[in-house]
PDB file of C-alpha atoms in Angstrom:
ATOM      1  CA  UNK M   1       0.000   0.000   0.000  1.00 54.00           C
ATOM      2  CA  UNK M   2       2.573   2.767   1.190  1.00 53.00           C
ATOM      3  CA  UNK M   3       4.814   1.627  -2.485  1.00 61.00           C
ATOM      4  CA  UNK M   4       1.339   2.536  -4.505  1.00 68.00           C
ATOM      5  CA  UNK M   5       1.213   5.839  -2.477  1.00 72.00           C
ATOM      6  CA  UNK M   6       4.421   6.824  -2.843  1.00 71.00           C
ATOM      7  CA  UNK M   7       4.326   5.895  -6.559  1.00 71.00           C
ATOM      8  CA  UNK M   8       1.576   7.703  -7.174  1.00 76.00           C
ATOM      9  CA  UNK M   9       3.153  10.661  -5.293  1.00 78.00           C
ATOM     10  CA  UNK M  10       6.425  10.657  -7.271  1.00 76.00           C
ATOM     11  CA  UNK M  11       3.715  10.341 -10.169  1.00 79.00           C
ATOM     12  CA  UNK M  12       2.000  13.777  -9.371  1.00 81.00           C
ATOM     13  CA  UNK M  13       4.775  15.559  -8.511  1.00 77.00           C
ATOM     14  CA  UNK M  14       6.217  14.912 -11.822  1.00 77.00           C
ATOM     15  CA  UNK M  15       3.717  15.217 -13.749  1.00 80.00           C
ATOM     16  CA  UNK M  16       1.327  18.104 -12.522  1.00 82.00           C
ATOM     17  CA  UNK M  17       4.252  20.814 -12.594  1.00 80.00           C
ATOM     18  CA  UNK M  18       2.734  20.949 -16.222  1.00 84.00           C
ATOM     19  CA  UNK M  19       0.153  23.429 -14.898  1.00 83.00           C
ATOM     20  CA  UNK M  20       3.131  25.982 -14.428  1.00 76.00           C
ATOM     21  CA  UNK M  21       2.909  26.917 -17.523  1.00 70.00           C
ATOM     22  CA  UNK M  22      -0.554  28.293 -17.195  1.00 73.00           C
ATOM     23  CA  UNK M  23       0.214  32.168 -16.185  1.00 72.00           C
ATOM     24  CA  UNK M  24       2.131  32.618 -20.080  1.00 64.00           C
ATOM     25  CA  UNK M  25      -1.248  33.048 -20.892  1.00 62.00           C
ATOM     26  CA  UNK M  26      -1.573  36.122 -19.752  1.00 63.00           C
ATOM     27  CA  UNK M  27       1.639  37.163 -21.236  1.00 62.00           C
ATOM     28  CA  UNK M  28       0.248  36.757 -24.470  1.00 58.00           C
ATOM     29  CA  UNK M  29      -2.427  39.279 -24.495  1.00 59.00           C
ATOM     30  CA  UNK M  30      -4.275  39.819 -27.404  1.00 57.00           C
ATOM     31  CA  UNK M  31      -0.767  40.953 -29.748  1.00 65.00           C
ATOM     32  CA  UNK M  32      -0.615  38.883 -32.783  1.00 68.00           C
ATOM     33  CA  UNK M  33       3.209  39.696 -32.496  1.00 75.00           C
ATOM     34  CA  UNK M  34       3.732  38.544 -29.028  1.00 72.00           C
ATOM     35  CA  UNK M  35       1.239  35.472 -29.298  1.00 70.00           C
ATOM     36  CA  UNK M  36       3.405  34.914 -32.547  1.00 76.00           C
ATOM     37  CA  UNK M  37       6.187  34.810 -30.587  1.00 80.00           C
ATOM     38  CA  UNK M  38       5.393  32.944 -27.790  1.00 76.00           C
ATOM     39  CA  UNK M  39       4.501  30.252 -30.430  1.00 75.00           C
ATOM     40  CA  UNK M  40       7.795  30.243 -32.126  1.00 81.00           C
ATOM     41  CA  UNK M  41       9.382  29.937 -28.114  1.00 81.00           C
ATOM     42  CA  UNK M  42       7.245  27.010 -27.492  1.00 76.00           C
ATOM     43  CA  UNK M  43       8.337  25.482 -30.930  1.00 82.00           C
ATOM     44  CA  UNK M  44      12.137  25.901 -29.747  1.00 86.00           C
ATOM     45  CA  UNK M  45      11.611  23.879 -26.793  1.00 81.00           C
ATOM     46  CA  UNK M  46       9.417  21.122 -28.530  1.00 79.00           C
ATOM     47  CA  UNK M  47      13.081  21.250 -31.331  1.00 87.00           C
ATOM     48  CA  UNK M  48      15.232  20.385 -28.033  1.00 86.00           C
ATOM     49  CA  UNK M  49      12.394  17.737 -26.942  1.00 79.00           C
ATOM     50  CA  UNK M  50      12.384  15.886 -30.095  1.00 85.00           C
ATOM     51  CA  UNK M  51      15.415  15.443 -30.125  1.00 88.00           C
ATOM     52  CA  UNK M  52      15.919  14.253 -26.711  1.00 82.00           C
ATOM     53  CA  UNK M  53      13.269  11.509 -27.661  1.00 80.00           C
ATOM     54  CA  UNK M  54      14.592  10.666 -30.663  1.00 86.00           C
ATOM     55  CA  UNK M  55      17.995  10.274 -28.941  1.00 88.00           C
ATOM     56  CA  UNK M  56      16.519   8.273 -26.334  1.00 83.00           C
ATOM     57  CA  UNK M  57      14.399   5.885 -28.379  1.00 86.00           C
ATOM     58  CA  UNK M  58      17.608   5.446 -30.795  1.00 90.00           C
ATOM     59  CA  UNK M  59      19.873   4.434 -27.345  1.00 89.00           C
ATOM     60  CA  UNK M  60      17.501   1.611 -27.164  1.00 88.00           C
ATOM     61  CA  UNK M  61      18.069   0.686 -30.632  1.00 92.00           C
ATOM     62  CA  UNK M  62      21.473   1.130 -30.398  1.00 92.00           C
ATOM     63  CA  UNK M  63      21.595  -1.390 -26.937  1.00 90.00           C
ATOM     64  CA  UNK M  64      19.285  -4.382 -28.828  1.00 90.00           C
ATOM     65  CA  UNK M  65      21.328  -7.484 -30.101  1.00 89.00           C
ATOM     66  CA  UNK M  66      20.906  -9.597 -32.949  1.00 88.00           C
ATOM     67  CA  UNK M  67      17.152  -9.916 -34.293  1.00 93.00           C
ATOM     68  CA  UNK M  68      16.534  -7.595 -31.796  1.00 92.00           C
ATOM     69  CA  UNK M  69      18.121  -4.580 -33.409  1.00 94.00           C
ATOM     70  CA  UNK M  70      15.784  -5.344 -35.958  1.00 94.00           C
ATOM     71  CA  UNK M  71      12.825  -5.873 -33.921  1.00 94.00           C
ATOM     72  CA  UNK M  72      13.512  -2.093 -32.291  1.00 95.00           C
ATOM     73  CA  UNK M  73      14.569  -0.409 -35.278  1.00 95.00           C
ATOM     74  CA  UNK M  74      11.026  -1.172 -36.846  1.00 95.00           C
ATOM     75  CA  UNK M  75       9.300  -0.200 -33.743  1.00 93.00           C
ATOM     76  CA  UNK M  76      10.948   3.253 -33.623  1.00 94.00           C
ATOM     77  CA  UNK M  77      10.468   3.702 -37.680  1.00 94.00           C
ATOM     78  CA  UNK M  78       6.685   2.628 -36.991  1.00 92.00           C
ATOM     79  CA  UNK M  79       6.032   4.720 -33.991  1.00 88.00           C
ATOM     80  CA  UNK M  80       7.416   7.668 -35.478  1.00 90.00           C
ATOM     81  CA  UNK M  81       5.663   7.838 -38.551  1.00 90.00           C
ATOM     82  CA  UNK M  82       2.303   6.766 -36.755  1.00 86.00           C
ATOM     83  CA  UNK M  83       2.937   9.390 -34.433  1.00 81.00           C
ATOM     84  CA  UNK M  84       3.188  11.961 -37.518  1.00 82.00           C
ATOM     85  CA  UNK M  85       1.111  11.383 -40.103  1.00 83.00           C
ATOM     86  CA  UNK M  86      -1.126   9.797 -37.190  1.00 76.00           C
ATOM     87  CA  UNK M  87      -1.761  13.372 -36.586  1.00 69.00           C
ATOM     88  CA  UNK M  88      -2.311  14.502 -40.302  1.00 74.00           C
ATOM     89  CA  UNK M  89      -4.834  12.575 -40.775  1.00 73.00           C
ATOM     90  CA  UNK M  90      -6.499  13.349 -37.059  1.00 65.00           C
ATOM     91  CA  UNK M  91      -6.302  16.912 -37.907  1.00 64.00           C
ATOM     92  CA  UNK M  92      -7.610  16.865 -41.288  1.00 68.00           C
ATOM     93  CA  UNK M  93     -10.386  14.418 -40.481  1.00 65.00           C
ATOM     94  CA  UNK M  94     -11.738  15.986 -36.387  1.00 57.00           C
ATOM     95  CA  UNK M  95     -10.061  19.073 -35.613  1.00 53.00           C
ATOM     96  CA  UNK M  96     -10.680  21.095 -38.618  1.00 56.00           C
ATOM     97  CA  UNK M  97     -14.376  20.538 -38.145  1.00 56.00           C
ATOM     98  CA  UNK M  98     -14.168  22.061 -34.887  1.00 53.00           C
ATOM     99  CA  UNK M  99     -14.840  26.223 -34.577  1.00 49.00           C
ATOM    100  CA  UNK M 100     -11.824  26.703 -31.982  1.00 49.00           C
ATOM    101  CA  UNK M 101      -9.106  26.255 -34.275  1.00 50.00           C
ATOM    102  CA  UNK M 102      -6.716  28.050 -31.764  1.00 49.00           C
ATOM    103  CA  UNK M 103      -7.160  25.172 -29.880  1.00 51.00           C
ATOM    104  CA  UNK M 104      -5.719  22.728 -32.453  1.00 69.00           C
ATOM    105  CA  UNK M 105      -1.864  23.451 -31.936  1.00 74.00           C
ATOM    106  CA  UNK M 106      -2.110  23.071 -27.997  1.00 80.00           C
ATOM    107  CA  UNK M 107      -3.836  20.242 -28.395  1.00 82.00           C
ATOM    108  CA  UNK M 108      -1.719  18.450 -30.658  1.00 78.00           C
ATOM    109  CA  UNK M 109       1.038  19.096 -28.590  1.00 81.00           C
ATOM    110  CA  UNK M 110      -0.316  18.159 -25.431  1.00 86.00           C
ATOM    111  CA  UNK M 111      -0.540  15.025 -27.087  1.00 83.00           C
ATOM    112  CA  UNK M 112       2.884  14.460 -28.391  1.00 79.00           C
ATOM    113  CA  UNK M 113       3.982  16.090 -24.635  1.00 82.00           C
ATOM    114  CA  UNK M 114       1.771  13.137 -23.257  1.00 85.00           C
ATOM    115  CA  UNK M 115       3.471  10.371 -25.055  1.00 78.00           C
ATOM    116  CA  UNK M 116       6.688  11.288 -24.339  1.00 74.00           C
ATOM    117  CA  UNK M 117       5.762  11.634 -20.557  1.00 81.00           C
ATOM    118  CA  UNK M 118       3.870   8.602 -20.532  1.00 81.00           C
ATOM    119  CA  UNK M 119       7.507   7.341 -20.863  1.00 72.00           C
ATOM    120  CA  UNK M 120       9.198   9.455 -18.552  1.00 73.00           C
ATOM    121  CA  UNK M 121       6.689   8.314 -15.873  1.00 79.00           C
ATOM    122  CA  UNK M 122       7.939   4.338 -16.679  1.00 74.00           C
ATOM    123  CA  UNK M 123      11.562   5.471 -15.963  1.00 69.00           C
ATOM    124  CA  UNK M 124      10.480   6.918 -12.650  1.00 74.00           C
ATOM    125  CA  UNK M 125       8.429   3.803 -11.897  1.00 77.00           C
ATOM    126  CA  UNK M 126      11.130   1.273 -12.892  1.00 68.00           C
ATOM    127  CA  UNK M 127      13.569   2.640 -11.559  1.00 64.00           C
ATOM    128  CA  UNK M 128      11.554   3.092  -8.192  1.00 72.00           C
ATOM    129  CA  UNK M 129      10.552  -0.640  -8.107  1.00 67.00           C
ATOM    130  CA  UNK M 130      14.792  -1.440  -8.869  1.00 55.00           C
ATOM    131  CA  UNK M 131      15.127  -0.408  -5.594  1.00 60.00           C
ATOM    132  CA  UNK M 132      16.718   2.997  -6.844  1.00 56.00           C
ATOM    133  CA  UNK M 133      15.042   5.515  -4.829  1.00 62.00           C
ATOM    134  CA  UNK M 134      17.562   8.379  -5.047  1.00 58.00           C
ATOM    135  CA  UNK M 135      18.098   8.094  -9.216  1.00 54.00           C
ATOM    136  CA  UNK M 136      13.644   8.078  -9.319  1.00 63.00           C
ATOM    137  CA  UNK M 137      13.892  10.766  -6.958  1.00 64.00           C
ATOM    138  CA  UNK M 138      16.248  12.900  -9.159  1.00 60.00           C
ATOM    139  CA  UNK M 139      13.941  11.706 -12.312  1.00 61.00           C
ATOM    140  CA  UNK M 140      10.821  13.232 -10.453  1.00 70.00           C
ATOM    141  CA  UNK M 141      13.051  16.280  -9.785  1.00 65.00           C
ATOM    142  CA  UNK M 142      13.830  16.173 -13.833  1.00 60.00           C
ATOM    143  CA  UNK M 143      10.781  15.254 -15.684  1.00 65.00           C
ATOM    144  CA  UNK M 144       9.177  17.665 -13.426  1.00 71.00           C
ATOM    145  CA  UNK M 145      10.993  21.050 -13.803  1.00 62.00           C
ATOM    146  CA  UNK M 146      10.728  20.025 -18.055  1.00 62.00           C
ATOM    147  CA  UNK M 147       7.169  19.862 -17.163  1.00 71.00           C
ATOM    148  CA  UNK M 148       7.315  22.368 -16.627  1.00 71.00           C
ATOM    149  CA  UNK M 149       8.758  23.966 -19.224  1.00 67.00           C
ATOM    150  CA  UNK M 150       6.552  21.729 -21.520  1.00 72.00           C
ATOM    151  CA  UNK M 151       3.558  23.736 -20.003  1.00 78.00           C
ATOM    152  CA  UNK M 152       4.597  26.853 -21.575  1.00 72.00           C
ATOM    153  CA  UNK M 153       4.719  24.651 -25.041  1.00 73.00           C
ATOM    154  CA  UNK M 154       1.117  24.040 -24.562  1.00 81.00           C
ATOM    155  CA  UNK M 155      -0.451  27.132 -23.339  1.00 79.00           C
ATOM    156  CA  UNK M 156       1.341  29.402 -25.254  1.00 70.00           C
ATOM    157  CA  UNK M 157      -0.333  29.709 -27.851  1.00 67.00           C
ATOM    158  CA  UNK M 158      -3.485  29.584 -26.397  1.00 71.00           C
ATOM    159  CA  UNK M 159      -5.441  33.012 -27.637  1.00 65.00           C
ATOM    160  CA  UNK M 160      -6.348  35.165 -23.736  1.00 61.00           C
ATOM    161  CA  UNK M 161      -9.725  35.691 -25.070  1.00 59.00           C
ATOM    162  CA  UNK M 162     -10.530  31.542 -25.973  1.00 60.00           C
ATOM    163  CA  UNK M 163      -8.991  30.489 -22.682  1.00 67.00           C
ATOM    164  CA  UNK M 164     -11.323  29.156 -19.557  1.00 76.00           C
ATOM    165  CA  UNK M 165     -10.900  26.721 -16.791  1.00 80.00           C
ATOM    166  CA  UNK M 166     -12.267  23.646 -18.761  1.00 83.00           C
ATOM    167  CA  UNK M 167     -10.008  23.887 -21.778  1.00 83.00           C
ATOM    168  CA  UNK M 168      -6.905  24.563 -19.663  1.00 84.00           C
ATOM    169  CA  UNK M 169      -7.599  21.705 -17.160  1.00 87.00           C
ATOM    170  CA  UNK M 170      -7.850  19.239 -20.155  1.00 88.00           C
ATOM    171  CA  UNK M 171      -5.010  20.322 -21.942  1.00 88.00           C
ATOM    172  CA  UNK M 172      -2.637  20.105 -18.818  1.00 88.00           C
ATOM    173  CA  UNK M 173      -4.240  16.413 -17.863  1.00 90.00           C
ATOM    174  CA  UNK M 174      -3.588  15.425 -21.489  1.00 91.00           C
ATOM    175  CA  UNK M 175      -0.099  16.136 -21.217  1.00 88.00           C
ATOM    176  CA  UNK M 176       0.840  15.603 -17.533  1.00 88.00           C
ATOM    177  CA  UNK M 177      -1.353  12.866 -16.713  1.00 90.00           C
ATOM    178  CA  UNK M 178       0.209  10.199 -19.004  1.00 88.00           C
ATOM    179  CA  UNK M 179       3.552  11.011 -16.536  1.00 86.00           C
ATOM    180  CA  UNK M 180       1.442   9.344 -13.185  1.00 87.00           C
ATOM    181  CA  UNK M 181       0.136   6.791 -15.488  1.00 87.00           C
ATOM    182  CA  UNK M 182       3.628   5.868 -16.605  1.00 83.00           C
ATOM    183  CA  UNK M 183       4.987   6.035 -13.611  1.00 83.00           C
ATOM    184  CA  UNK M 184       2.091   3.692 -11.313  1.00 84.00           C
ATOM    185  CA  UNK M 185       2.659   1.089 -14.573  1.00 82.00           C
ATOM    186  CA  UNK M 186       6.422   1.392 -14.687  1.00 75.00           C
ATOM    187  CA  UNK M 187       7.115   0.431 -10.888  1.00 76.00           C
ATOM    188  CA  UNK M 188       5.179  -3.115 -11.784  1.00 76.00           C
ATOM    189  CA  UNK M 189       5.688  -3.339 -15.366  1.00 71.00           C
ATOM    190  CA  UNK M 190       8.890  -1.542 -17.509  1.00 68.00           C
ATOM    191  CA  UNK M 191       9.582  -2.715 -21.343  1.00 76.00           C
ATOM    192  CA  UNK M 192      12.254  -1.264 -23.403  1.00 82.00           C
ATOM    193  CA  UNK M 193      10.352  -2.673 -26.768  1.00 86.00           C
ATOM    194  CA  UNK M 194       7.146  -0.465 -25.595  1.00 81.00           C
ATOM    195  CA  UNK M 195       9.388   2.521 -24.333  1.00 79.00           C
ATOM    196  CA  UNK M 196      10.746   2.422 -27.643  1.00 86.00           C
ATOM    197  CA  UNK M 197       7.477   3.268 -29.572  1.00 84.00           C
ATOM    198  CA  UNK M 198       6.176   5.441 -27.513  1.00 78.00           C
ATOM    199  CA  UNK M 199       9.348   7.800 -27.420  1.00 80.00           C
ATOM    200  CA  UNK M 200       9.067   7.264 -31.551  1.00 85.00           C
ATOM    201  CA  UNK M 201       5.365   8.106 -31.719  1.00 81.00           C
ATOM    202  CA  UNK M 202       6.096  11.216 -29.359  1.00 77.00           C
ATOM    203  CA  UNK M 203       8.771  12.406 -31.518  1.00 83.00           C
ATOM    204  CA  UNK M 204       6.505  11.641 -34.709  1.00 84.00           C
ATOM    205  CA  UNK M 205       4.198  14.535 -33.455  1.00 77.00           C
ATOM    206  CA  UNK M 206       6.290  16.533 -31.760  1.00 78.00           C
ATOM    207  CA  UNK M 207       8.213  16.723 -35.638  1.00 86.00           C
ATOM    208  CA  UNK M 208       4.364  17.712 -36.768  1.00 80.00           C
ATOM    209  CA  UNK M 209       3.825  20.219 -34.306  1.00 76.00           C
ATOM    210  CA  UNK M 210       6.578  22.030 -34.881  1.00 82.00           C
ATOM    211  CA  UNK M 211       6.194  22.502 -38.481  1.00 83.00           C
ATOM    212  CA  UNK M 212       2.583  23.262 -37.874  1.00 77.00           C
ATOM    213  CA  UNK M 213       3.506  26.186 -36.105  1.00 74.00           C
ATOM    214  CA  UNK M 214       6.536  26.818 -38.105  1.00 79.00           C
ATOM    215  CA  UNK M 215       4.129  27.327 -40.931  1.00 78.00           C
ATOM    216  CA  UNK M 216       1.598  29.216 -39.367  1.00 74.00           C
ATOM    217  CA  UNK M 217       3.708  31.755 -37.734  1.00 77.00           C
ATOM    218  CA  UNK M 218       5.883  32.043 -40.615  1.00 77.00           C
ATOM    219  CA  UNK M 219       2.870  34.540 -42.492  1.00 75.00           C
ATOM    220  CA  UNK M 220       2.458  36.731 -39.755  1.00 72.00           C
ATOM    221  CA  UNK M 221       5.700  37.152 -37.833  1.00 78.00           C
ATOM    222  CA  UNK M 222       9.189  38.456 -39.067  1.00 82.00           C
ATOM    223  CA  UNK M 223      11.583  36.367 -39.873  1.00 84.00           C
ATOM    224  CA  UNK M 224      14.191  37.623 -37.215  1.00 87.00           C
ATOM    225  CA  UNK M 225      11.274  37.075 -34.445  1.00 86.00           C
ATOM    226  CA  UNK M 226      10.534  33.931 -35.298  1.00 87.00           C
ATOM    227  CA  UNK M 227      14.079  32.358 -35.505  1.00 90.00           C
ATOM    228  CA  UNK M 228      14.975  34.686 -32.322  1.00 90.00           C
ATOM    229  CA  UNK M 229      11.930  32.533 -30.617  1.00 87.00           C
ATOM    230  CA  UNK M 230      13.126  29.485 -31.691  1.00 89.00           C
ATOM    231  CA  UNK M 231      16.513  29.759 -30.795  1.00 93.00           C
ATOM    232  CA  UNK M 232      15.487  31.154 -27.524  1.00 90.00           C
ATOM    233  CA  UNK M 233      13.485  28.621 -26.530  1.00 86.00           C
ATOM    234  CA  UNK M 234      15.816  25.736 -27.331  1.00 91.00           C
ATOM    235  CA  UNK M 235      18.310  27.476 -25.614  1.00 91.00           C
ATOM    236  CA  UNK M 236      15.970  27.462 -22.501  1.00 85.00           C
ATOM    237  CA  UNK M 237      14.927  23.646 -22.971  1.00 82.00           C
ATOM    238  CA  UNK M 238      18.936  23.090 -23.417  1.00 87.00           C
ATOM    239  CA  UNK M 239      19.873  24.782 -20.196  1.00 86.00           C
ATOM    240  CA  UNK M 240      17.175  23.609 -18.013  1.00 77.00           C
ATOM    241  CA  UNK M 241      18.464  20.030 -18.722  1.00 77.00           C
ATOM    242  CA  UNK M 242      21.868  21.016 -18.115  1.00 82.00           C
ATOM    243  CA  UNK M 243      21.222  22.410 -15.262  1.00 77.00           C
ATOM    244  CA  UNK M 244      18.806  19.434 -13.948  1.00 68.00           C
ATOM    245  CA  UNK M 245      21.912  17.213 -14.727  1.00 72.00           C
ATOM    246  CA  UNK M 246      24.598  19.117 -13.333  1.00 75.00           C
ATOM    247  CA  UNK M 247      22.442  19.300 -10.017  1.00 66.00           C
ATOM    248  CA  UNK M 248      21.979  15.453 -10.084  1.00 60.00           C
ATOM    249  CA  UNK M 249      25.262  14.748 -10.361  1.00 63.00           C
ATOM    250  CA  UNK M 250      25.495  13.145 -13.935  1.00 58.00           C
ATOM    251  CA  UNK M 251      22.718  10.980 -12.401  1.00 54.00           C
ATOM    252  CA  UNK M 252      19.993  11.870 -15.269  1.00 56.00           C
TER     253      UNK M 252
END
């Protein structure tokens, strides 16, 4: 009983920092420019993310053996391009149908955020049930400051006036809740082989969101804005994980 609670604690600590990025809402205002901007931002630190995934989901790869190589390399291929054009066809077929369409960007990334934490939460939960309570503790500390971070991603571009309780709620449980999912399943259950896809399919969307916004923004925002976002924003993403790992010790 007191492992489940203390799972589901490191869960929702790591996860539910995801609702920090709620007050860049109201940085946004009603500025085309500065919502423009924001967007671009957000788009820099989903560029760090996917590659961090990527990275990640290739080290698996990379530690497979024989038939096995195989066996991963085909679940990373498949997961990523079900995770991309996945999304194509959910956005041609659902969300342009819908009248929000400002909503459409935040949620697609709140969806490639969720994957990706969804396997962040089984690396907190495996390494809990290894017996390796100071390395999970360090991961909660981790995941959860990029959490973060990822919050910003997903509100940001989130128009002032469209914004209410109900639509930020959902967005934050659809990408922070996967984390205390991941995590309850990962301290009973960890494989490498599932890890794998799911890392793939969240850097399949991730790789969609970003060009999304890339070419959305691109119209209405100066060139030298929206390179200055994206650059600042990966630079962000980039030195919040340094910093994370410096402070761990080379633990993460």
């Amino acid at each position: 009983m007191m492992e489940s609670l203390s799972l589901l604690a490191l869960g929702l600590l790591a996860g539910f920092t995801i609702f920090l990025g709620v007050p860049i809402i109201k940085l946004a205002g009603t500025s085309n420019t500065r919502r423009g901007f924001l967007s671009s931002l957000a788009s820099g630190i989903l560029l760090f993310l996917l590659i961090e995934v990527v990275s990640d989901a290739a080290s698996n790869v990379e530690e497979a053996h024989g038939i096995y190589m195989l066996v991963y390399s085909l679940a990373l291929v498949f997961g990523f391009v079900l995770g991309s054009f996945g999304l194509v066809q959910y956005e041609s077929s659902f969300l342009k149908r819908r009248s929000h369409e400002s909503l459409n960007t935040p949620l697609l990334t709140a969806i490639g955020i969720g994957l990706h934490n969804f396997g962040e939460g089984l690396a907190i939960g495996a390494s809990y049930a290894a017996g390796a309570f100071g390395l999970a503790t360090f991961l909660v500390i981790g995941f959860g400051s990029h959490n973060a971070t990822e919050g910003f991603a997903i509100f940001g571009p989130l128009k002032k006036e469209e914004v209410n309780a109900v639509k930020v709620v959902t967005l934050g449980l659809i990408g922070g809740a996967p984390t205390l999912v991941g995590t309850l399943i990962g301290g009973s259950f960890y494989s490498s082989l599932l890890s794998t896809v799911l890392l793939s399919l969240a850097g399949g969307s991730i790789l969609y969101v970003v060009l999304s916004v890339y070419s959305h923004t691109s119209h209405s925002l100066d060139n030298r804005l929206l390179f200055g976002g994206l650059l600042c924003g990966f630079v962000i993403a980039f030195a919040t994980d340094m910093a994370i790992v410096a402070a761990s010790g080379g633990a993460l």
